Amino acid sequence: SFEAHSTLITRLSQTNPAFAENQASRLADLTPTFASLMDDVPEAFNVYVSLWSGVHATYPGHGRYDAAYDPQERPWWEAVEREFATGDPSFPTYSNLMVDMSTGILTISVVSPIIDERGTWLGVAAVDAVVSDLLAGMPETDWADQTGGYIVIRPEQSVGDETDSTILQIASREMSSPV
């Protein structure tokens, strides 16, 4: 089922309730598209859209978010911001490894901005995949009992005014959070 982020919608509703309701209604219209995507992509764990206005929708619905949850501070939103900052963005792109806020499961997102016909960045669309599911799909080998599957990502980490390219995120089949 469709789920809207009630805390952010409430905040937006206080300043412009008609606008918030309109955006939430339009995102609810995406439910059949979300369901179809989940059926067509077995690796998909969650599908969601989050707008600059604060309206956020996820499929399948999974309960309420914490009141402090801010989609614009999540790794998947930041991945889009980082890509735009390059000056030559390429989409879709991937987020850093992250722990899903509602389940505690280690995930990674494929993300893309939502841009209107005038070129205005409206928000982010994303599909999450569970890291352990991706690793479980790695091909077996004759020496598999002596090896392990890993996902390694070099996230863009800023330290002061410099980017630290020595930081790596590593996830294996046995891990519940990135190292």
PDB file of C-alpha atoms in Angstrom:
ATOM      1  CA  SER A   1       0.000   0.000   0.000  1.00  0.00           C
ATOM      2  CA  PHE A   2       0.935   3.643  -0.412  1.00  0.00           C
ATOM      3  CA  GLU A   3       2.348   5.520   2.536  1.00  0.00           C
ATOM      4  CA  ALA A   4       2.994   9.243   2.826  1.00  0.00           C
ATOM      5  CA  HIS A   5       5.403  10.728   5.305  1.00  0.00           C
ATOM      6  CA  SER A   6       2.876  12.167   7.747  1.00  0.00           C
ATOM      7  CA  THR A   7       5.260  14.314   9.823  1.00  0.00           C
ATOM      8  CA  LEU A   8       6.586  16.240   6.842  1.00  0.00           C
ATOM      9  CA  ILE A   9       3.161  16.501   5.235  1.00  0.00           C
ATOM     10  CA  THR A  10       1.829  17.888   8.508  1.00  0.00           C
ATOM     11  CA  ARG A  11       4.613  20.494   8.583  1.00  0.00           C
ATOM     12  CA  LEU A  12       3.891  21.454   4.973  1.00  0.00           C
ATOM     13  CA  SER A  13       0.142  21.427   5.584  1.00  0.00           C
ATOM     14  CA  GLN A  14       0.535  24.115   8.226  1.00  0.00           C
ATOM     15  CA  THR A  15       1.945  26.530   5.650  1.00  0.00           C
ATOM     16  CA  ASN A  16       0.107  25.424   2.505  1.00  0.00           C
ATOM     17  CA  PRO A  17      -2.387  22.612   3.140  1.00  0.00           C
ATOM     18  CA  ALA A  18      -3.881  22.580  -0.362  1.00  0.00           C
ATOM     19  CA  PHE A  19      -0.434  22.234  -1.960  1.00  0.00           C
ATOM     20  CA  ALA A  20       0.583  19.425   0.434  1.00  0.00           C
ATOM     21  CA  GLU A  21      -2.637  17.524  -0.178  1.00  0.00           C
ATOM     22  CA  ASN A  22      -2.290  17.935  -3.949  1.00  0.00           C
ATOM     23  CA  GLN A  23       1.266  16.593  -3.935  1.00  0.00           C
ATOM     24  CA  ALA A  24       0.378  13.665  -1.667  1.00  0.00           C
ATOM     25  CA  SER A  25      -2.582  12.816  -3.890  1.00  0.00           C
ATOM     26  CA  ARG A  26      -0.427  12.906  -7.013  1.00  0.00           C
ATOM     27  CA  LEU A  27       2.134  10.602  -5.404  1.00  0.00           C
ATOM     28  CA  ALA A  28      -0.663   8.230  -4.358  1.00  0.00           C
ATOM     29  CA  ASP A  29      -1.542   7.966  -8.058  1.00  0.00           C
ATOM     30  CA  LEU A  30       1.875   6.302  -8.532  1.00  0.00           C
ATOM     31  CA  THR A  31       0.847   3.237  -6.505  1.00  0.00           C
ATOM     32  CA  PRO A  32       0.170   1.019  -9.590  1.00  0.00           C
ATOM     33  CA  THR A  33       3.521   2.082 -11.082  1.00  0.00           C
ATOM     34  CA  PHE A  34       5.324   1.292  -7.820  1.00  0.00           C
ATOM     35  CA  ALA A  35       3.593  -2.112  -7.606  1.00  0.00           C
ATOM     36  CA  SER A  36       4.506  -2.933 -11.203  1.00  0.00           C
ATOM     37  CA  LEU A  37       8.137  -2.008 -10.621  1.00  0.00           C
ATOM     38  CA  MET A  38       8.279  -4.218  -7.533  1.00  0.00           C
ATOM     39  CA  ASP A  39       6.826  -7.113  -9.578  1.00  0.00           C
ATOM     40  CA  ASP A  40       9.245  -6.579 -12.472  1.00  0.00           C
ATOM     41  CA  VAL A  41      12.442  -6.092 -10.458  1.00  0.00           C
ATOM     42  CA  PRO A  42      12.919  -8.923  -7.949  1.00  0.00           C
ATOM     43  CA  GLU A  43      15.863  -7.126  -6.325  1.00  0.00           C
ATOM     44  CA  ALA A  44      13.655  -4.131  -5.405  1.00  0.00           C
ATOM     45  CA  PHE A  45      13.033  -3.862  -1.656  1.00  0.00           C
ATOM     46  CA  ASN A  46      11.414  -0.397  -1.518  1.00  0.00           C
ATOM     47  CA  VAL A  47      10.438   2.166  -4.127  1.00  0.00           C
ATOM     48  CA  TYR A  48       9.995   5.772  -3.122  1.00  0.00           C
ATOM     49  CA  VAL A  49       9.674   9.363  -4.223  1.00  0.00           C
ATOM     50  CA  SER A  50      10.591  12.319  -2.062  1.00  0.00           C
ATOM     51  CA  LEU A  51       9.964  15.923  -3.045  1.00  0.00           C
ATOM     52  CA  TRP A  52      11.710  19.149  -2.006  1.00  0.00           C
ATOM     53  CA  SER A  53       8.436  20.186  -0.405  1.00  0.00           C
ATOM     54  CA  GLY A  54       8.816  17.393   2.147  1.00  0.00           C
ATOM     55  CA  VAL A  55       6.141  15.080   0.761  1.00  0.00           C
ATOM     56  CA  HIS A  56       7.531  11.537   0.729  1.00  0.00           C
ATOM     57  CA  ALA A  57       5.913   8.316  -0.490  1.00  0.00           C
ATOM     58  CA  THR A  58       7.212   4.764  -0.218  1.00  0.00           C
ATOM     59  CA  TYR A  59       5.972   1.432  -1.519  1.00  0.00           C
ATOM     60  CA  PRO A  60       5.272  -0.952  -0.006  1.00  0.00           C
ATOM     61  CA  GLY A  61       4.090   0.919   3.077  1.00  0.00           C
ATOM     62  CA  HIS A  62       5.837  -0.225   6.247  1.00  0.00           C
ATOM     63  CA  GLY A  63       4.627   1.874   9.162  1.00  0.00           C
ATOM     64  CA  ARG A  64       5.454   5.352  10.320  1.00  0.00           C
ATOM     65  CA  TYR A  65       8.826   7.036  10.187  1.00  0.00           C
ATOM     66  CA  ASP A  66      10.486   8.535  13.223  1.00  0.00           C
ATOM     67  CA  ALA A  67       9.472  12.196  13.717  1.00  0.00           C
ATOM     68  CA  ALA A  68      13.104  13.257  13.162  1.00  0.00           C
ATOM     69  CA  TYR A  69      13.300  11.509   9.762  1.00  0.00           C
ATOM     70  CA  ASP A  70      14.323  13.919   7.002  1.00  0.00           C
ATOM     71  CA  PRO A  71      14.574  12.372   3.517  1.00  0.00           C
ATOM     72  CA  GLN A  72      16.911  15.150   2.402  1.00  0.00           C
ATOM     73  CA  GLU A  73      19.510  13.932   4.901  1.00  0.00           C
ATOM     74  CA  ARG A  74      19.496  10.322   3.690  1.00  0.00           C
ATOM     75  CA  PRO A  75      22.364   8.873   1.588  1.00  0.00           C
ATOM     76  CA  TRP A  76      20.088   8.413  -1.453  1.00  0.00           C
ATOM     77  CA  TRP A  77      19.142  12.138  -1.542  1.00  0.00           C
ATOM     78  CA  GLU A  78      22.763  13.117  -0.937  1.00  0.00           C
ATOM     79  CA  ALA A  79      23.854  10.906  -3.861  1.00  0.00           C
ATOM     80  CA  VAL A  80      21.746  13.020  -6.217  1.00  0.00           C
ATOM     81  CA  GLU A  81      23.106  16.252  -4.699  1.00  0.00           C
ATOM     82  CA  ARG A  82      26.685  14.939  -5.085  1.00  0.00           C
ATOM     83  CA  GLU A  83      26.067  14.020  -8.703  1.00  0.00           C
ATOM     84  CA  PHE A  84      24.648  17.474  -9.498  1.00  0.00           C
ATOM     85  CA  ALA A  85      27.689  19.053  -7.785  1.00  0.00           C
ATOM     86  CA  THR A  86      30.032  17.419 -10.312  1.00  0.00           C
ATOM     87  CA  GLY A  87      28.794  19.857 -12.958  1.00  0.00           C
ATOM     88  CA  ASP A  88      28.330  16.948 -15.364  1.00  0.00           C
ATOM     89  CA  PRO A  89      25.730  14.736 -13.675  1.00  0.00           C
ATOM     90  CA  SER A  90      24.995  11.230 -14.867  1.00  0.00           C
ATOM     91  CA  PHE A  91      21.852   9.422 -13.703  1.00  0.00           C
ATOM     92  CA  PRO A  92      20.789   7.019 -12.409  1.00  0.00           C
ATOM     93  CA  THR A  93      23.469   6.813  -9.737  1.00  0.00           C
ATOM     94  CA  TYR A  94      23.930   4.843  -6.517  1.00  0.00           C
ATOM     95  CA  SER A  95      23.786   5.839  -2.869  1.00  0.00           C
ATOM     96  CA  ASN A  96      26.328   4.841  -0.272  1.00  0.00           C
ATOM     97  CA  LEU A  97      25.478   1.751   1.735  1.00  0.00           C
ATOM     98  CA  MET A  98      22.914   2.563   4.415  1.00  0.00           C
ATOM     99  CA  VAL A  99      20.738   0.997   7.050  1.00  0.00           C
ATOM    100  CA  ASP A 100      17.041   1.182   6.154  1.00  0.00           C
ATOM    101  CA  MET A 101      15.325   3.428   8.723  1.00  0.00           C
ATOM    102  CA  SER A 102      12.242   1.257   9.190  1.00  0.00           C
ATOM    103  CA  THR A 103      13.747  -2.260   9.112  1.00  0.00           C
ATOM    104  CA  GLY A 104      17.409  -1.916  10.104  1.00  0.00           C
ATOM    105  CA  ILE A 105      18.421  -3.876   6.971  1.00  0.00           C
ATOM    106  CA  LEU A 106      21.570  -2.905   5.051  1.00  0.00           C
ATOM    107  CA  THR A 107      20.550  -1.478   1.651  1.00  0.00           C
ATOM    108  CA  ILE A 108      21.835   0.467  -1.336  1.00  0.00           C
ATOM    109  CA  SER A 109      19.714   2.688  -3.579  1.00  0.00           C
ATOM    110  CA  VAL A 110      19.577   3.374  -7.297  1.00  0.00           C
ATOM    111  CA  VAL A 111      18.541   7.026  -7.484  1.00  0.00           C
ATOM    112  CA  SER A 112      17.585   9.667  -9.990  1.00  0.00           C
ATOM    113  CA  PRO A 113      16.300  13.220  -9.711  1.00  0.00           C
ATOM    114  CA  ILE A 114      12.740  14.129 -10.656  1.00  0.00           C
ATOM    115  CA  ILE A 115      12.963  17.056 -13.058  1.00  0.00           C
ATOM    116  CA  ASP A 116      10.008  18.901 -14.575  1.00  0.00           C
ATOM    117  CA  GLU A 117       9.660  20.134 -18.150  1.00  0.00           C
ATOM    118  CA  ARG A 118      11.312  23.467 -17.216  1.00  0.00           C
ATOM    119  CA  GLY A 119      14.370  21.695 -15.822  1.00  0.00           C
ATOM    120  CA  THR A 120      13.484  22.330 -12.168  1.00  0.00           C
ATOM    121  CA  TRP A 121      14.681  19.686  -9.721  1.00  0.00           C
ATOM    122  CA  LEU A 122      11.535  18.587  -7.846  1.00  0.00           C
ATOM    123  CA  GLY A 123      12.827  15.666  -5.807  1.00  0.00           C
ATOM    124  CA  VAL A 124      14.298  12.175  -5.923  1.00  0.00           C
ATOM    125  CA  ALA A 125      13.004   8.794  -7.069  1.00  0.00           C
ATOM    126  CA  ALA A 126      14.756   5.711  -5.717  1.00  0.00           C
ATOM    127  CA  VAL A 127      14.709   1.936  -5.589  1.00  0.00           C
ATOM    128  CA  ASP A 128      16.373   0.152  -2.663  1.00  0.00           C
ATOM    129  CA  ALA A 129      17.994  -3.261  -2.872  1.00  0.00           C
ATOM    130  CA  VAL A 130      18.982  -5.379   0.134  1.00  0.00           C
ATOM    131  CA  VAL A 131      22.755  -5.821   0.103  1.00  0.00           C
ATOM    132  CA  SER A 132      22.629  -9.433   1.345  1.00  0.00           C
ATOM    133  CA  ASP A 133      20.222 -10.303  -1.509  1.00  0.00           C
ATOM    134  CA  LEU A 134      22.620  -8.808  -4.058  1.00  0.00           C
ATOM    135  CA  LEU A 135      25.531 -10.735  -2.570  1.00  0.00           C
ATOM    136  CA  ALA A 136      23.512 -13.960  -2.411  1.00  0.00           C
ATOM    137  CA  GLY A 137      23.024 -13.688  -6.168  1.00  0.00           C
ATOM    138  CA  MET A 138      26.754 -13.797  -6.854  1.00  0.00           C
ATOM    139  CA  PRO A 139      27.812 -16.844  -8.877  1.00  0.00           C
ATOM    140  CA  GLU A 140      29.143 -19.872  -7.032  1.00  0.00           C
ATOM    141  CA  THR A 141      32.621 -21.191  -7.819  1.00  0.00           C
ATOM    142  CA  ASP A 142      34.518 -24.390  -7.065  1.00  0.00           C
ATOM    143  CA  TRP A 143      36.447 -22.515  -4.395  1.00  0.00           C
ATOM    144  CA  ALA A 144      33.421 -20.639  -2.976  1.00  0.00           C
ATOM    145  CA  ASP A 145      33.847 -22.154   0.492  1.00  0.00           C
ATOM    146  CA  GLN A 146      37.201 -20.367   0.712  1.00  0.00           C
ATOM    147  CA  THR A 147      35.939 -16.988  -0.523  1.00  0.00           C
ATOM    148  CA  GLY A 148      33.289 -14.453   0.303  1.00  0.00           C
ATOM    149  CA  GLY A 149      31.216 -11.951  -1.611  1.00  0.00           C
ATOM    150  CA  TYR A 150      31.690  -8.270  -0.843  1.00  0.00           C
ATOM    151  CA  ILE A 151      30.417  -4.942  -2.051  1.00  0.00           C
ATOM    152  CA  VAL A 152      32.999  -2.160  -1.772  1.00  0.00           C
ATOM    153  CA  ILE A 153      32.100   1.489  -2.285  1.00  0.00           C
ATOM    154  CA  ARG A 154      34.286   4.558  -2.057  1.00  0.00           C
ATOM    155  CA  PRO A 155      31.833   7.155  -0.709  1.00  0.00           C
ATOM    156  CA  GLU A 156      32.540  10.830  -1.175  1.00  0.00           C
ATOM    157  CA  GLN A 157      33.502  11.856   2.350  1.00  0.00           C
ATOM    158  CA  SER A 158      34.524  15.441   2.942  1.00  0.00           C
ATOM    159  CA  VAL A 159      37.064  16.156   5.655  1.00  0.00           C
ATOM    160  CA  GLY A 160      37.346  19.912   6.006  1.00  0.00           C
ATOM    161  CA  ASP A 161      37.885  21.272   2.524  1.00  0.00           C
ATOM    162  CA  GLU A 162      39.306  18.024   1.130  1.00  0.00           C
ATOM    163  CA  THR A 163      37.713  14.824  -0.090  1.00  0.00           C
ATOM    164  CA  ASP A 164      39.027  11.711   1.652  1.00  0.00           C
ATOM    165  CA  SER A 165      39.240   9.043  -1.060  1.00  0.00           C
ATOM    166  CA  THR A 166      40.800   6.509   1.330  1.00  0.00           C
ATOM    167  CA  ILE A 167      37.496   5.706   3.063  1.00  0.00           C
ATOM    168  CA  LEU A 168      35.793   2.533   1.830  1.00  0.00           C
ATOM    169  CA  GLN A 169      32.450   0.985   2.756  1.00  0.00           C
ATOM    170  CA  ILE A 170      32.558  -2.789   2.743  1.00  0.00           C
ATOM    171  CA  ALA A 171      29.614  -5.148   3.112  1.00  0.00           C
ATOM    172  CA  SER A 172      29.572  -8.938   3.120  1.00  0.00           C
ATOM    173  CA  ARG A 173      26.811 -11.522   3.297  1.00  0.00           C
ATOM    174  CA  GLU A 174      27.232 -11.804   7.061  1.00  0.00           C
ATOM    175  CA  MET A 175      27.122  -8.068   7.864  1.00  0.00           C
ATOM    176  CA  SER A 176      24.125  -6.083   9.064  1.00  0.00           C
ATOM    177  CA  SER A 177      25.772  -2.661   8.651  1.00  0.00           C
ATOM    178  CA  PRO A 178      28.627  -1.275   6.539  1.00  0.00           C
ATOM    179  CA  VAL A 179      32.154  -1.024   7.910  1.00  0.00           C
TER     180      VAL A 179
END
